[in-house]
Amino acid sequence: MSAITRSPNAVSAAAFPLELFLATRTAAVNRALDQFLPSATAKPSTIHRAMRYSLFAGGKRLRPALCLAAAAACGGTEAQAMPLACAVECIHTYSLIHDDLPAMDNDDYRRGKLTNHKVFGEGIAVLAGDALLTQAFEIAAQCRGWPRYPHRTILLELARAAGSLQLIAGQVADLEGEGNKISARQLRYIHERKTSALLCCAVRLGGMSANCTAAQLNGLTGFGYHVGLAFQVIDDILDVTQTSEKLGKTAGKDSKALKATYPSILGLERSRRIAEQLTNRAFTALKVFRGKATALEALAEHLLRRDR
Ligand code: GRG
């Protein structure tokens, strides 16, 4: 562990029953996703089997957990937040299916299983990603809508995070940066869009589902932004320190693809310190909740300490 001072929130987060929270929320999200999606036998069954294959392949469900925890911090309910948590997970899974395609990162394993295109072929994998992206908006449109956040606001939030100025922009910059020398600033640009935008969107949507105040939304935005950045720094560290078996995807791919990462630019130790600093900033952003955002705090601490 680095010598950096940990936020006092890290202490209260340690007392939170996070394992139980993650297990129960993952089960609830899986049940809801199962109900929202067309059945595996709905015609044409190939596409529905492909969508379900990746969606239920054992993802950690961190974005839904963040969404539900943000709702709880604002006094909301799981039932109200659930369509939004599921919508974000569908977008996340679509992005992974497309990211694994030969034209992108070209990976054979994801979530400990063969990638979608390895099982269903490239054409169906592209379509399964497209269908999950579309499904996300169909699910989100079924949310209740709130006085401060009507359906229009919710759908805009999702579309912007997944669009060509955020998630896609990050992926474009990532692709174009491969094999080139990239500055820490350019790397931050990629991480903000490729990873932090959707994570932050999950947190904000959770708050919106509780009709949160502007001050609460502002706090959640700062939290989601910094946790999202820390998440990608840790992801890059795990890529060089963990095995493929542990990660459920091919380890060491970034260096092979000559991708710029925090460890490759700044080294492992500095990268760890940066992830800690970002997590502390995320804690600071939660001040507005006066200690009542313990699930979010525990999740931030968990994301920093995770080993897969
Ligand atoms: C439109 C053709 C086309 C492609 C879009 C946007 C995009 C492809 C890809 C970006 C996706 C990407 C790989 C982002 C990085 C975020 C990241 C570290 C994902 C891994 O998240 P985890 O660890 O995964 O939460 P699980 O499997 O547990 O859900």
mmCIF file of C-alpha atoms and ligand atoms in Angstrom, residues 58-63 89 92-96 98-99 101 104-105 110-111 162 167-168 171 194-195 231-232 235 249 306 308, ligand 1:
data_model
loop_
_atom_site.group_PDB
_atom_site.id
_atom_site.type_symbol
_atom_site.label_atom_id
_atom_site.label_comp_id
_atom_site.label_asym_id
_atom_site.label_seq_id
_atom_site.Cartn_x
_atom_site.Cartn_y
_atom_site.Cartn_z
ATOM 1 C CA GLY A 58 -20.531 -13.561 -15.165
ATOM 2 C CA GLY A 59 -19.803 -9.824 -15.318
ATOM 3 C CA LYS A 60 -19.112 -8.198 -11.966
ATOM 4 C CA ARG A 61 -22.207 -5.914 -12.291
ATOM 5 C CA LEU A 62 -20.261 -2.984 -10.847
ATOM 6 C CA ARG A 63 -22.125 -0.312 -12.798
ATOM 7 C CA GLU A 89 -25.250 -2.927 -17.948
ATOM 8 C CA HIS A 92 -21.513 -1.892 -21.015
ATOM 9 C CA THR A 93 -21.925 -5.458 -22.324
ATOM 10 C CA TYR A 94 -22.464 -4.227 -25.896
ATOM 11 C CA SER A 95 -19.223 -2.219 -25.646
ATOM 12 C CA LEU A 96 -17.302 -5.297 -24.457
ATOM 13 C CA HIS A 98 -17.610 -4.916 -29.866
ATOM 14 C CA ASP A 99 -14.312 -4.212 -28.130
ATOM 15 C CA LEU A 101 -14.055 -8.111 -32.170
ATOM 16 C CA MET A 104 -10.985 -3.832 -32.367
ATOM 17 C CA ASP A 105 -9.044 -5.533 -29.553
ATOM 18 C CA ARG A 110 -14.118 -12.321 -21.783
ATOM 19 C CA ARG A 111 -15.716 -12.881 -18.390
ATOM 20 C CA ALA A 162 -22.671 6.059 -24.896
ATOM 21 C CA LEU A 167 -17.709 6.133 -24.862
ATOM 22 C CA ILE A 168 -17.153 5.940 -28.625
ATOM 23 C CA GLN A 171 -12.560 3.986 -28.066
ATOM 24 C CA LYS A 194 -13.855 5.101 -22.579
ATOM 25 C CA THR A 195 -14.448 4.216 -18.937
ATOM 26 C CA PHE A 231 -11.247 2.091 -12.118
ATOM 27 C CA GLN A 232 -9.370 2.299 -15.438
ATOM 28 C CA ASP A 235 -7.686 -2.085 -14.790
ATOM 29 C CA LYS A 249 -9.788 -12.154 -20.152
ATOM 30 C CA ARG A 306 -9.981 -5.310 -6.403
ATOM 31 C CA ARG A 308 -9.940 -8.863 -10.978
HETATM 32 C C1 GRG B 1 -19.209 0.844 -31.719
HETATM 33 C C2 GRG B 1 -17.787 -0.876 -32.953
HETATM 34 C C3 GRG B 1 -18.096 -0.126 -31.719
HETATM 35 C C4 GRG B 1 -17.370 -0.350 -30.608
HETATM 36 C C5 GRG B 1 -17.594 0.294 -29.349
HETATM 37 C C6 GRG B 1 -17.040 1.773 -26.962
HETATM 38 C C7 GRG B 1 -16.379 0.487 -27.210
HETATM 39 C C8 GRG B 1 -16.639 -0.308 -28.438
HETATM 40 C C9 GRG B 1 -15.539 -0.075 -26.358
HETATM 41 C C10 GRG B 1 -15.125 0.538 -25.092
HETATM 42 C C11 GRG B 1 -15.249 -0.526 -24.075
HETATM 43 C C12 GRG B 1 -14.133 -0.708 -23.111
HETATM 44 C C13 GRG B 1 -13.292 -1.903 -23.295
HETATM 45 C C14 GRG B 1 -14.005 0.114 -22.067
HETATM 46 C C15 GRG B 1 -13.091 -0.134 -20.983
HETATM 47 C C16 GRG B 1 -13.878 -0.261 -19.721
HETATM 48 C C17 GRG B 1 -13.512 -1.477 -18.914
HETATM 49 C C18 GRG B 1 -12.279 -1.455 -18.111
HETATM 50 C C19 GRG B 1 -14.317 -2.537 -18.937
HETATM 51 C C20 GRG B 1 -14.227 -3.727 -18.056
HETATM 52 O O1 GRG B 1 -15.209 -3.549 -17.035
HETATM 53 P P1 GRG B 1 -15.484 -4.619 -15.869
HETATM 54 O O2 GRG B 1 -14.179 -5.000 -15.256
HETATM 55 O O3 GRG B 1 -16.051 -5.850 -16.711
HETATM 56 O O4 GRG B 1 -16.515 -4.061 -14.976
HETATM 57 P P2 GRG B 1 -17.136 -6.960 -16.316
HETATM 58 O O5 GRG B 1 -16.908 -8.036 -17.349
HETATM 59 O O6 GRG B 1 -16.881 -7.444 -14.921
HETATM 60 O O7 GRG B 1 -18.477 -6.314 -16.462
#
